[in-house]
XYZ file of C-alpha atoms in Angstrom:
711
model
C 5.501 -28.342 0.459
C 6.183 -29.459 4.212
C 3.264 -31.276 5.193
C 1.670 -28.204 7.012
C -2.053 -26.891 6.812
C -1.536 -23.556 5.465
C -5.170 -22.723 5.182
C -8.949 -23.406 4.381
C -11.548 -23.048 1.744
C -15.045 -23.205 3.529
C -18.365 -22.344 3.514
C -18.784 -23.798 7.167
C -15.749 -23.329 9.464
C -15.272 -27.115 10.170
C -12.762 -29.717 11.827
C -13.808 -32.508 12.807
C -12.698 -34.712 16.055
C -12.404 -37.733 17.547
C -14.290 -38.836 20.843
C -11.203 -38.720 22.489
C -9.792 -35.634 21.789
C -13.554 -33.725 23.489
C -12.972 -32.941 27.263
C -14.884 -35.088 29.294
C -16.610 -31.170 30.759
C -18.026 -30.904 27.138
C -19.787 -33.669 27.336
C -21.156 -33.450 30.673
C -22.246 -29.870 29.798
C -23.605 -31.175 27.388
C -25.890 -33.563 28.703
C -26.760 -31.964 31.826
C -28.390 -29.312 29.255
C -29.790 -30.567 26.187
C -30.685 -34.273 26.779
C -29.955 -35.843 30.538
C -31.801 -39.645 29.373
C -29.163 -39.900 26.740
C -27.802 -42.832 27.653
C -31.250 -44.362 28.808
C -33.740 -43.623 25.031
C -33.177 -45.094 21.869
C -32.895 -41.479 19.932
C -36.905 -40.282 20.952
C -37.274 -39.720 24.557
C -41.248 -40.389 25.223
C -40.924 -37.567 28.015
C -39.583 -35.381 25.373
C -41.994 -36.548 22.732
C -45.280 -35.881 24.459
C -43.770 -32.391 25.237
C -43.427 -31.782 21.550
C -47.256 -33.142 20.326
C -48.493 -31.247 23.147
C -46.968 -28.046 22.002
C -47.741 -28.557 18.807
C -51.346 -28.835 19.558
C -51.233 -25.741 21.771
C -49.214 -23.345 19.903
C -46.373 -23.050 21.977
C -43.230 -24.652 20.523
C -40.851 -23.804 18.517
C -39.358 -26.146 15.497
C -38.499 -28.731 18.067
C -41.402 -29.214 19.382
C -39.402 -28.782 23.061
C -38.668 -32.233 22.804
C -35.715 -33.476 20.342
C -33.395 -35.270 21.801
C -29.374 -34.966 20.760
C -29.504 -37.510 18.056
C -32.520 -35.934 16.591
C -30.543 -32.998 16.675
C -27.856 -34.593 14.714
C -30.211 -35.719 12.358
C -31.788 -31.661 11.647
C -27.790 -30.914 11.348
C -26.986 -33.457 8.873
C -30.266 -33.862 6.765
C -32.602 -31.062 5.686
C -35.952 -33.090 7.093
C -38.277 -30.710 4.498
C -37.507 -28.530 1.987
C -39.433 -25.792 0.407
C -39.368 -27.222 -3.242
C -40.363 -30.657 -2.217
C -42.485 -30.028 0.225
C -45.611 -30.768 -1.359
C -49.284 -30.023 -0.526
C -49.821 -31.110 3.336
C -46.676 -29.284 3.896
C -48.359 -25.838 3.186
C -50.624 -27.121 6.457
C -48.986 -25.775 9.371
C -49.498 -28.533 11.964
C -49.520 -31.010 9.610
C -46.194 -29.564 7.902
C -44.722 -30.038 11.778
C -46.135 -33.621 12.300
C -44.160 -34.919 9.165
C -40.736 -33.054 10.262
C -41.015 -34.627 13.647
C -41.696 -38.313 12.268
C -39.108 -37.896 9.228
C -36.892 -37.211 12.636
C -38.006 -39.366 14.674
C -37.847 -42.068 12.389
C -34.133 -41.235 11.309
C -32.602 -40.796 15.079
C -33.849 -44.728 15.601
C -31.956 -45.458 12.495
C -28.875 -43.708 13.921
C -29.123 -45.218 17.208
C -29.576 -49.114 15.627
C -26.317 -47.956 13.561
C -23.814 -45.728 15.582
C -22.649 -46.125 19.364
C -23.580 -43.560 21.950
C -20.315 -42.687 21.650
C -20.480 -41.825 17.841
C -23.935 -39.828 18.288
C -22.386 -37.539 20.446
C -18.842 -37.651 18.372
C -20.755 -36.766 15.301
C -23.307 -34.323 17.362
C -20.420 -32.246 18.111
C -18.408 -31.981 15.019
C -21.638 -30.772 13.414
C -23.392 -28.241 15.416
C -23.050 -24.357 15.123
C -22.071 -22.145 17.464
C -22.072 -18.757 15.473
C -19.032 -16.626 14.055
C -19.025 -18.957 11.147
C -17.970 -21.576 13.903
C -19.216 -25.372 13.236
C -17.659 -27.922 15.555
C -16.895 -28.057 18.779
C -13.155 -27.890 17.237
C -13.591 -24.636 15.278
C -15.849 -22.873 18.343
C -12.944 -24.024 20.754
C -10.589 -22.004 18.594
C -12.938 -19.075 18.299
C -13.491 -18.798 21.503
C -11.312 -19.823 23.538
C -7.886 -20.552 21.043
C -7.760 -23.948 22.221
C -8.237 -27.174 21.418
C -11.809 -29.260 22.598
C -9.410 -31.396 25.231
C -7.908 -28.266 27.295
C -11.933 -26.817 27.589
C -12.378 -25.898 31.183
C -15.514 -26.764 33.019
C -16.541 -22.781 32.718
C -15.299 -22.597 28.786
C -17.423 -25.932 28.417
C -20.700 -24.645 29.789
C -20.341 -21.064 27.824
C -20.200 -23.210 24.613
C -23.225 -26.007 25.242
C -25.277 -22.812 26.420
C -24.953 -21.281 23.098
C -26.490 -24.497 21.555
C -29.763 -23.164 22.499
C -29.198 -20.292 20.142
C -25.944 -19.350 18.791
C -26.635 -16.034 18.201
C -28.731 -14.757 20.946
C -26.232 -16.265 23.238
C -22.535 -15.487 21.686
C -20.984 -14.533 24.195
C -19.025 -12.110 21.898
C -21.798 -9.555 21.249
C -24.618 -10.461 23.868
C -22.489 -11.247 27.259
C -25.058 -11.232 29.789
C -27.073 -13.481 27.922
C -24.476 -15.765 27.506
C -23.023 -15.295 31.067
C -27.012 -16.259 32.258
C -27.101 -19.019 29.925
C -23.693 -20.424 31.349
C -24.826 -20.531 34.908
C -28.188 -22.276 33.819
C -25.359 -24.962 32.276
C -24.032 -25.545 36.073
C -27.299 -26.113 37.715
C -28.141 -28.480 35.760
C -24.620 -30.100 35.863
C -25.653 -29.778 39.366
C -28.906 -31.682 38.992
C -27.571 -34.818 37.477
C -24.602 -34.660 39.526
C -21.566 -33.320 37.454
C -20.908 -30.302 40.218
C -21.896 -30.356 43.498
C -23.307 -26.859 45.298
C -19.636 -25.977 46.029
C -17.942 -26.075 42.706
C -21.025 -24.653 40.782
C -20.958 -21.424 43.166
C -17.562 -20.569 42.332
C -17.738 -21.208 39.161
C -20.613 -18.826 38.844
C -18.813 -16.075 40.059
C -16.247 -15.969 37.621
C -16.678 -13.828 34.389
C -16.488 -15.305 31.278
C -12.899 -15.005 29.888
C -12.893 -15.227 26.084
C -9.968 -15.155 23.651
C -12.098 -14.997 20.554
C -10.467 -15.197 16.992
C -12.895 -15.641 14.239
C -11.211 -18.027 11.772
C -11.232 -17.270 8.232
C -9.627 -17.598 5.126
C -7.733 -14.814 6.643
C -6.484 -16.785 9.445
C -4.090 -18.478 6.936
C -0.594 -18.573 7.488
C -0.282 -17.117 3.868
C -3.691 -15.288 2.928
C -2.554 -13.026 -0.151
C -1.464 -16.414 -1.265
C -4.368 -18.172 -0.721
C -6.796 -15.256 -1.741
C -4.663 -14.929 -5.023
C -4.635 -18.848 -5.649
C -8.447 -19.178 -5.404
C -9.098 -18.058 -9.009
C -6.035 -20.416 -9.974
C -7.673 -23.547 -8.111
C -11.564 -22.341 -9.493
C -9.739 -22.777 -12.861
C -8.515 -26.200 -12.658
C -11.590 -27.312 -10.815
C -13.477 -26.323 -13.871
C -11.124 -27.921 -16.000
C -11.670 -31.489 -13.971
C -15.498 -30.716 -14.144
C -15.579 -30.997 -17.344
C -17.705 -34.409 -18.020
C -18.166 -35.136 -14.528
C -22.280 -35.705 -14.073
C -24.121 -32.897 -12.543
C -24.437 -34.158 -9.014
C -20.656 -35.154 -8.955
C -19.350 -31.424 -9.520
C -15.768 -30.446 -7.445
C -16.350 -27.241 -5.292
C -13.864 -25.591 -3.900
C -15.621 -24.769 -0.709
C -18.008 -27.814 -0.347
C -15.767 -31.191 -1.741
C -13.523 -31.661 0.910
C -10.519 -31.312 -1.313
C -7.162 -31.572 -0.446
C -4.703 -29.060 -2.218
C -1.159 -29.625 -2.089
C 1.139 -25.898 -2.862
C 4.363 -25.382 -3.233
C 5.060 -23.148 -0.036
C 6.850 -24.001 2.972
C 5.216 -22.942 6.225
C 9.230 -22.848 7.813
C 9.760 -20.198 5.048
C 6.460 -18.551 4.737
C 7.113 -17.968 8.765
C 10.564 -16.736 7.791
C 9.448 -14.074 5.092
C 6.567 -12.896 6.681
C 8.476 -11.812 10.234
C 11.269 -10.404 8.282
C 8.857 -8.313 6.341
C 7.251 -7.578 9.736
C 10.046 -6.638 10.989
C 11.649 -4.394 8.934
C 7.602 -2.569 7.672
C 7.655 -1.767 11.180
C 11.104 0.118 11.377
C 10.486 1.533 7.396
C 6.783 2.928 8.891
C 8.330 4.639 12.134
C 11.265 6.152 9.537
C 8.492 7.367 7.343
C 6.434 8.707 10.263
C 9.321 10.851 11.553
C 9.869 11.691 8.444
C 7.268 13.672 7.367
C 5.733 14.374 11.074
C 2.376 15.905 10.954
C 2.673 17.024 7.589
C 0.682 15.119 4.560
C 2.951 12.853 2.864
C 0.829 13.207 -0.920
C 2.969 15.345 -3.079
C 3.349 16.239 -6.685
C 6.141 15.898 -8.697
C 7.405 18.873 -7.590
C 7.038 18.753 -3.873
C 3.464 20.089 -2.978
C 0.703 19.333 -0.955
C -1.975 17.526 -3.411
C -5.003 18.882 -3.168
C -8.202 17.237 -2.901
C -6.305 14.361 -2.318
C -8.079 12.751 0.598
C -11.156 14.045 -0.955
C -11.093 11.718 -4.120
C -9.699 8.727 -2.110
C -13.124 8.973 -0.285
C -14.940 8.893 -3.746
C -13.256 5.414 -4.601
C -14.759 3.983 -1.357
C -17.400 1.810 -0.281
C -18.748 4.264 2.088
C -19.071 6.539 -0.608
C -21.265 4.956 -2.067
C -23.509 3.837 0.425
C -23.953 7.161 0.908
C -24.114 8.243 -2.682
C -27.146 5.650 -2.868
C -29.267 7.652 -0.460
C -27.747 11.165 -0.911
C -27.518 11.186 -4.946
C -25.573 14.074 -6.452
C -25.628 15.787 -3.140
C -21.875 15.847 -1.935
C -21.902 18.156 0.791
C -24.597 15.945 2.516
C -22.478 12.790 1.744
C -19.073 14.273 3.366
C -21.475 15.424 6.156
C -21.793 12.272 6.944
C -18.150 10.738 6.240
C -16.808 13.678 8.829
C -19.192 12.257 11.944
C -16.773 10.172 14.226
C -17.558 6.419 14.217
C -15.705 3.582 16.632
C -13.719 1.809 14.921
C -10.784 -0.794 14.982
C -7.553 -0.024 13.208
C -4.165 -1.624 12.091
C -1.481 -0.278 14.260
C 1.719 -1.670 14.333
C 1.501 -1.424 17.534
C -0.708 -4.440 17.680
C -1.575 -6.065 14.466
C -4.946 -7.401 15.229
C -5.903 -3.728 15.576
C -6.714 -1.307 17.820
C -9.716 0.812 19.162
C -10.456 4.016 18.404
C -12.947 6.915 17.347
C -12.428 8.374 13.617
C -14.753 10.285 11.411
C -14.370 8.356 7.469
C -12.609 10.902 6.003
C -10.229 10.642 9.159
C -9.429 6.985 8.083
C -8.870 7.630 4.825
C -5.908 9.895 6.102
C -4.814 7.401 8.426
C -4.293 4.506 5.923
C -2.988 6.279 3.042
C 0.238 7.467 5.061
C 0.865 3.535 5.231
C 3.524 2.088 3.157
C 2.939 -1.039 1.633
C 5.237 -4.027 0.441
C 4.927 -7.339 -1.576
C 7.616 -9.811 -1.276
C 7.999 -13.530 -3.197
C 10.504 -15.852 -2.929
C 11.200 -19.402 -4.945
C 13.611 -21.797 -6.586
C 14.619 -21.135 -9.568
C 15.435 -25.016 -9.978
C 12.123 -26.713 -9.998
C 9.902 -23.145 -10.769
C 8.417 -24.269 -7.386
C 7.029 -20.420 -4.725
C 8.204 -21.055 -1.635
C 7.072 -17.639 0.296
C 4.509 -15.294 -0.695
C 4.082 -12.184 1.435
C 1.599 -9.955 -0.826
C 1.419 -6.975 1.990
C 1.360 -5.642 5.674
C -2.060 -7.777 6.608
C -4.441 -8.934 4.872
C -7.018 -8.204 7.483
C -6.685 -4.401 6.867
C -4.618 -4.234 3.124
C -6.265 -7.245 1.347
C -4.737 -5.979 -2.265
C -2.276 -8.269 -3.171
C 1.284 -6.492 -4.003
C 2.716 -9.749 -5.174
C 1.016 -10.741 -8.427
C -2.197 -8.250 -8.404
C -0.483 -4.598 -7.767
C 2.108 -3.581 -10.687
C 4.564 -0.851 -10.115
C 7.549 0.702 -11.671
C 10.697 -1.101 -11.585
C 13.314 1.158 -11.891
C 16.925 0.103 -12.178
C 15.699 -3.382 -10.711
C 14.658 -3.554 -15.005
C 18.592 -2.933 -16.070
C 19.376 -6.711 -16.154
C 17.257 -7.188 -19.045
C 18.685 -4.337 -21.046
C 21.941 -5.854 -20.201
C 21.192 -9.244 -20.929
C 19.611 -7.799 -24.258
C 23.782 -6.366 -25.102
C 25.506 -10.046 -23.376
C 23.293 -12.237 -25.735
C 24.360 -9.846 -28.638
C 28.175 -10.150 -28.543
C 28.776 -7.716 -25.727
C 31.043 -9.048 -22.522
C 31.108 -8.147 -18.618
C 34.578 -6.395 -19.871
C 33.617 -3.930 -22.222
C 33.494 -0.338 -21.483
C 31.122 2.332 -21.885
C 31.870 6.217 -20.729
C 29.348 7.673 -18.190
C 27.957 10.845 -20.039
C 25.260 12.265 -21.236
C 23.045 10.195 -23.735
C 20.234 12.029 -25.616
C 17.320 10.483 -27.224
C 15.733 13.323 -29.976
C 12.612 12.617 -32.456
C 14.580 10.112 -34.286
C 14.111 7.784 -30.858
C 10.053 8.337 -30.484
C 10.850 11.424 -28.347
C 10.210 14.358 -29.676
C 10.824 17.028 -26.786
C 14.086 15.304 -26.471
C 15.395 13.879 -23.152
C 19.107 12.856 -21.716
C 18.341 10.759 -18.502
C 21.089 11.569 -15.733
C 22.261 9.143 -12.747
C 20.838 9.443 -9.466
C 23.363 12.091 -8.135
C 22.743 14.280 -11.249
C 26.212 14.372 -12.611
C 28.203 12.678 -15.423
C 31.373 11.267 -14.306
C 33.399 10.748 -17.341
C 34.426 7.734 -16.595
C 35.188 4.379 -18.181
C 32.936 1.411 -16.725
C 32.655 -2.183 -17.456
C 29.166 -3.396 -17.733
C 30.097 -5.289 -14.540
C 30.690 -2.289 -12.945
C 27.805 -0.456 -14.123
C 25.246 -2.703 -13.403
C 26.532 -2.631 -9.812
C 26.677 0.960 -9.350
C 23.146 1.612 -11.373
C 25.139 3.471 -13.302
C 21.566 5.218 -15.655
C 23.979 6.698 -18.781
C 25.077 3.216 -19.482
C 21.840 1.316 -19.782
C 20.349 4.495 -21.247
C 23.413 3.402 -24.083
C 22.582 0.002 -24.092
C 19.212 0.783 -24.804
C 20.032 3.633 -27.937
C 22.102 0.899 -29.058
C 19.959 -1.663 -29.371
C 16.598 0.337 -29.337
C 13.501 -0.351 -26.676
C 11.899 -3.112 -29.029
C 15.006 -5.028 -28.727
C 15.063 -4.744 -25.280
C 10.785 -5.132 -24.939
C 11.162 -8.618 -27.184
C 14.247 -9.550 -24.427
C 12.299 -8.940 -21.531
C 9.251 -10.785 -22.555
C 11.615 -13.740 -23.497
C 12.779 -14.196 -19.595
C 9.700 -13.230 -18.215
C 7.973 -10.401 -17.876
C 4.993 -10.689 -18.860
C 2.947 -7.261 -18.256
C 2.763 -4.922 -21.257
C 6.257 -2.758 -21.327
C 6.153 0.538 -23.553
C 8.865 -0.005 -25.546
C 10.579 3.496 -25.667
C 13.957 5.461 -24.525
C 12.472 5.501 -20.518
C 12.283 1.954 -20.453
C 16.201 2.524 -19.745
C 15.047 3.924 -15.671
C 12.397 1.280 -15.560
C 9.504 2.986 -16.459
C 6.972 0.195 -17.131
C 4.843 -1.442 -14.645
C 5.995 -5.030 -13.714
C 4.497 -7.142 -10.720
C 7.011 -9.027 -8.150
C 5.516 -11.828 -9.321
C 7.113 -12.093 -13.005
C 10.370 -10.122 -11.629
C 10.626 -12.594 -9.224
C 10.201 -15.675 -11.891
C 12.415 -13.651 -14.475
C 15.922 -13.270 -12.474
C 14.888 -16.935 -11.944
C 15.859 -17.943 -15.593
C 19.444 -15.933 -14.987
C 19.712 -18.697 -12.339
C 18.170 -21.659 -13.891
C 20.773 -21.452 -16.710
C 18.535 -19.431 -19.318
C 15.878 -21.849 -19.051
C 12.312 -19.401 -18.177
C 9.447 -21.405 -15.809
C 6.379 -20.748 -17.745
C 4.600 -19.747 -14.658
C 5.648 -19.940 -11.276
C 4.564 -23.148 -9.977
C 1.839 -23.317 -6.694
C 0.033 -26.191 -7.017
C 1.523 -29.503 -7.665
C -1.906 -32.042 -6.508
C -5.181 -31.807 -5.807
C -6.754 -34.807 -4.152
C -10.613 -35.321 -3.512
C -11.989 -36.059 0.027
C -11.044 -39.897 0.163
C -7.307 -39.366 -1.117
C -7.967 -40.283 -4.705
C -5.579 -37.789 -7.260
C -7.301 -36.107 -9.042
C -4.807 -33.503 -10.962
C -0.758 -33.726 -10.431
C 0.945 -30.463 -12.443
C 4.509 -30.161 -13.257
C 6.166 -26.775 -13.985
C 7.118 -25.519 -17.768
C 9.398 -24.491 -18.750
C 10.685 -22.624 -22.269
C 14.689 -21.701 -23.602
C 14.866 -18.054 -22.479
C 18.727 -17.184 -23.023
C 21.770 -19.887 -23.291
C 23.447 -20.910 -20.150
C 26.202 -19.397 -21.480
C 24.424 -15.611 -21.428
C 22.858 -16.600 -18.919
C 25.774 -17.391 -16.445
C 27.477 -13.877 -16.979
C 24.298 -12.055 -16.668
C 24.721 -14.182 -12.704
C 28.280 -12.949 -12.971
C 27.463 -8.976 -13.550
C 24.918 -9.046 -11.074
C 27.298 -10.198 -8.414
C 29.097 -7.088 -8.911
C 26.606 -5.254 -6.908
C 27.955 -6.851 -3.920
C 31.709 -7.597 -5.588
C 32.334 -4.139 -7.798
C 33.264 -1.217 -5.537
C 30.301 1.099 -4.906
C 28.041 -1.679 -5.777
C 24.330 -1.074 -4.754
C 23.915 -3.828 -2.237
C 27.479 -4.032 -0.732
C 25.910 -3.668 2.596
C 24.589 -7.145 2.033
C 28.099 -8.709 3.055
C 27.173 -7.423 6.685
C 24.592 -9.803 6.946
C 25.195 -13.225 7.233
C 23.869 -14.092 4.304
C 26.212 -12.103 2.726
C 29.594 -13.665 4.569
C 31.244 -16.592 1.892
C 28.455 -17.042 -0.374
C 27.702 -16.197 -3.843
C 24.885 -13.375 -3.694
C 23.501 -11.338 -7.022
C 21.627 -8.624 -6.675
C 19.960 -5.160 -7.957
C 18.155 -2.498 -6.220
C 15.482 -0.451 -7.905
C 14.178 2.761 -6.828
C 11.571 5.490 -9.512
C 11.274 8.639 -9.533
C 10.402 10.562 -6.481
C 11.274 7.644 -4.301
C 7.714 6.306 -5.045
C 8.945 2.927 -5.182
C 11.632 0.820 -3.627
C 12.841 -3.146 -5.326
C 15.437 -5.563 -4.099
C 16.085 -8.485 -5.804
C 18.518 -11.030 -4.574
C 19.600 -14.268 -6.174
C 21.519 -17.478 -4.882
C 21.616 -20.733 -6.562
C 18.637 -22.117 -4.615
C 16.810 -19.172 -3.551
C 15.715 -15.652 -5.820
C 13.634 -13.771 -4.045
C 12.208 -10.220 -5.036
C 10.096 -7.282 -3.090
C 8.934 -4.101 -3.735
C 8.239 -1.310 -0.995
C 6.027 1.923 -1.403
C 2.547 3.804 -0.999
C -0.270 2.475 -1.813
C -0.597 5.866 -3.681
C 2.508 6.753 -6.338
C 2.183 10.078 -4.620
C 2.971 9.018 -1.061
C 7.163 8.675 -0.666
C 9.789 9.921 1.272
C 11.505 13.191 0.119
C 15.240 12.145 -0.030
C 17.170 8.762 -1.829
C 18.797 8.572 1.452
C 15.505 6.895 2.951
C 13.781 6.086 -0.491
C 16.148 4.236 -2.251
C 15.711 0.451 -2.723
C 18.766 -0.495 -0.900
C 17.055 1.262 2.438
C 13.253 0.594 1.433
C 14.027 -3.097 0.372
C 17.244 -4.757 0.848
C 16.918 -5.091 4.774
C 14.398 -7.200 4.743
C 15.408 -9.667 1.488
C 18.880 -9.658 3.943
C 17.187 -10.384 7.193
C 14.941 -13.407 5.359
C 18.089 -15.187 4.019
C 19.682 -15.153 7.598
C 16.646 -16.900 9.316
C 16.379 -19.264 6.021
C 20.231 -20.119 6.337
C 19.802 -20.256 9.778
C 16.894 -22.798 9.935
C 19.053 -26.113 9.203
C 15.677 -27.933 9.271
C 15.233 -26.117 5.565
C 18.553 -27.816 4.074
C 19.290 -24.602 2.306
C 22.804 -24.173 2.242
C 25.426 -21.393 0.546
C 26.336 -22.749 -2.117
C 28.332 -20.989 -5.667
C 26.193 -20.668 -8.771
C 26.464 -23.565 -11.017
C 28.214 -22.878 -14.672
C 27.150 -24.124 -17.508
C 29.246 -27.692 -18.472
C 31.209 -27.914 -21.415
C 32.340 -24.208 -21.651
C 36.309 -23.495 -20.359
C 37.378 -20.343 -21.406
C 38.162 -18.011 -18.774
C 38.259 -14.282 -19.309
C 39.708 -11.690 -17.319
C 38.655 -8.327 -16.776
C 42.170 -6.992 -16.183
C 42.750 -7.124 -19.523
C 40.468 -4.884 -20.205
C 41.495 -1.376 -18.257
C 39.566 -0.568 -15.560
C 37.990 -4.074 -14.952
C 38.425 -5.915 -11.833
C 41.361 -7.458 -11.917
C 40.444 -10.541 -9.830
C 37.190 -11.533 -11.743
C 37.136 -15.011 -13.921
C 34.085 -15.668 -15.673
C 33.131 -18.148 -18.220
C 33.901 -16.950 -22.155
C 30.492 -17.251 -23.981
C 30.662 -18.384 -27.861
C 31.109 -14.913 -28.932
C 34.761 -12.836 -28.693
C 35.083 -9.784 -26.501
C 34.123 -7.027 -28.905
C 36.777 -4.638 -27.220
C 36.200 -1.247 -28.905
C 33.283 -2.444 -30.236
C 31.632 -1.872 -26.633
C 33.340 1.766 -26.420
C 31.455 4.933 -25.998
């Protein structure tokens, strides 16, 4: 949304440049090694032509005949002179086929020379030539091999790249360093021959090794790789709709049509989110490793190591399937191969690009299973625009998106939907419920009976206002409410507010036992801030243009009324209790800059055995949420002190918000929550016994229920 390129979809990684953006070193090296008479010929070099014709009839040439000028090579880059489909009868005769191809090249080359200047031809050539490693054009090559712009290339770097033109695979300096070194020095010799270098310069340059800064540019190099991977499906759907009625030869293609996709993500906020998540997850992983030491962290509900866990995981890998195709049902042979050591590069927080090591396939599974992962999303609740999306700790090594694709139990972060059900049906934040056992039996759909406990395993007998209960995340109060209104009604409200995953309508919902995604949780919490208006979908794409700048489609957010403005505001007020009520689960936010002199609503979430840690935070201009946990639910911390959502997830949210507020270019300020207009009655909880004396909230259209809310 801030006009910065986030990434590209492509089949060929190509970004054109102008002639002025190319170092003279590149031009000199290219002319010296490929076409010394470039400025003198008119597209076809007679001397080279004689060599080519002779080569054809002696059978000593390749497809170029040994005499292609840069203009002829440009023709081959731009056009497919002869395809199998249209080669005709004469195309089956080898010598005639070669002459036909060359004749087409020569004719087209002469036409190009008459239509363009030498400078334009050189620029077109350098923008189309292949350099291996999926780099097409000089700009992509410069970035791939040297992490530079073409204008910054040294003589040595230019010689390496121009030397590759002859054979970008065999002369790739990353994979064939000796061949690339020799070829580079050949370029130096040619540059001396044609006056671009003197002997002394060439001698010094030849003695230097090739120094690469190699990074293959692909979709994972995006500033938001998880976002781009997930968005691809939505884009394909949009293009399919746009292609309806378009001619077959004018169909839009995501990879080849040169489309410009405008999205809602802000590159600055995305960078802040990525940095905050990386900092926090590095710290969490260190704690997790220290917590488990050399012990296996995959445990059952009784804390015992799960036998055969790694073998079972191995059977789901591509490597196992490959070996199964070879060895069939001989699993001993399969695992024998999987226990052989191999050189590999693995993810490490010490170097996010990866570290080289030797491991067996089985060891690599053990290694990766120990990593905690995460999903984070931030959106503007006022317009539905997604501003940041971090789907995991590293897209290169962990492709699965934990924002939209992954679904996990939200724990107590689901409770606001239970409380919203109560508030919308006449309860107020000041109504009291006693912390005491709530039993579910056969009449509730639980034949064996179940009595949920608080996280500390005790019942205080204390009377809680609903605001204080949600602030402290008292399980018995949410159990009371779900028993009173019924799981089906809670599911209806959750769906209405924004939860789209299938929810199991049973009493376990009081503890958030049904799987949901970060994506839908953030959208649902936005409903509270957006005066009860629920966005149909968080908006990620705003416009699609064709390569010429013509607008093909614009997309606007759609919403529906899910809650009354009064109910929504009361829910915001209750979520503020996590910071304001004594014992609130998010009070630590008050120690961060984002929590000072600010209105924040929040909810933590922790699931059984601490498998999932959630944190949902709301402000008037941003709603953000994240999940943290192992890719397998059996991998988790062993204590609430380490595994609670307030520890596993909340710090990352706070770090992100600190960065957002500190970045003045964003213009995001600490502002109060917006109150619904036309409602003036205030409700003071001091009149309801143990409520917070200083809290004022807007009174909904329904009056306080008093004793009706007591248990």
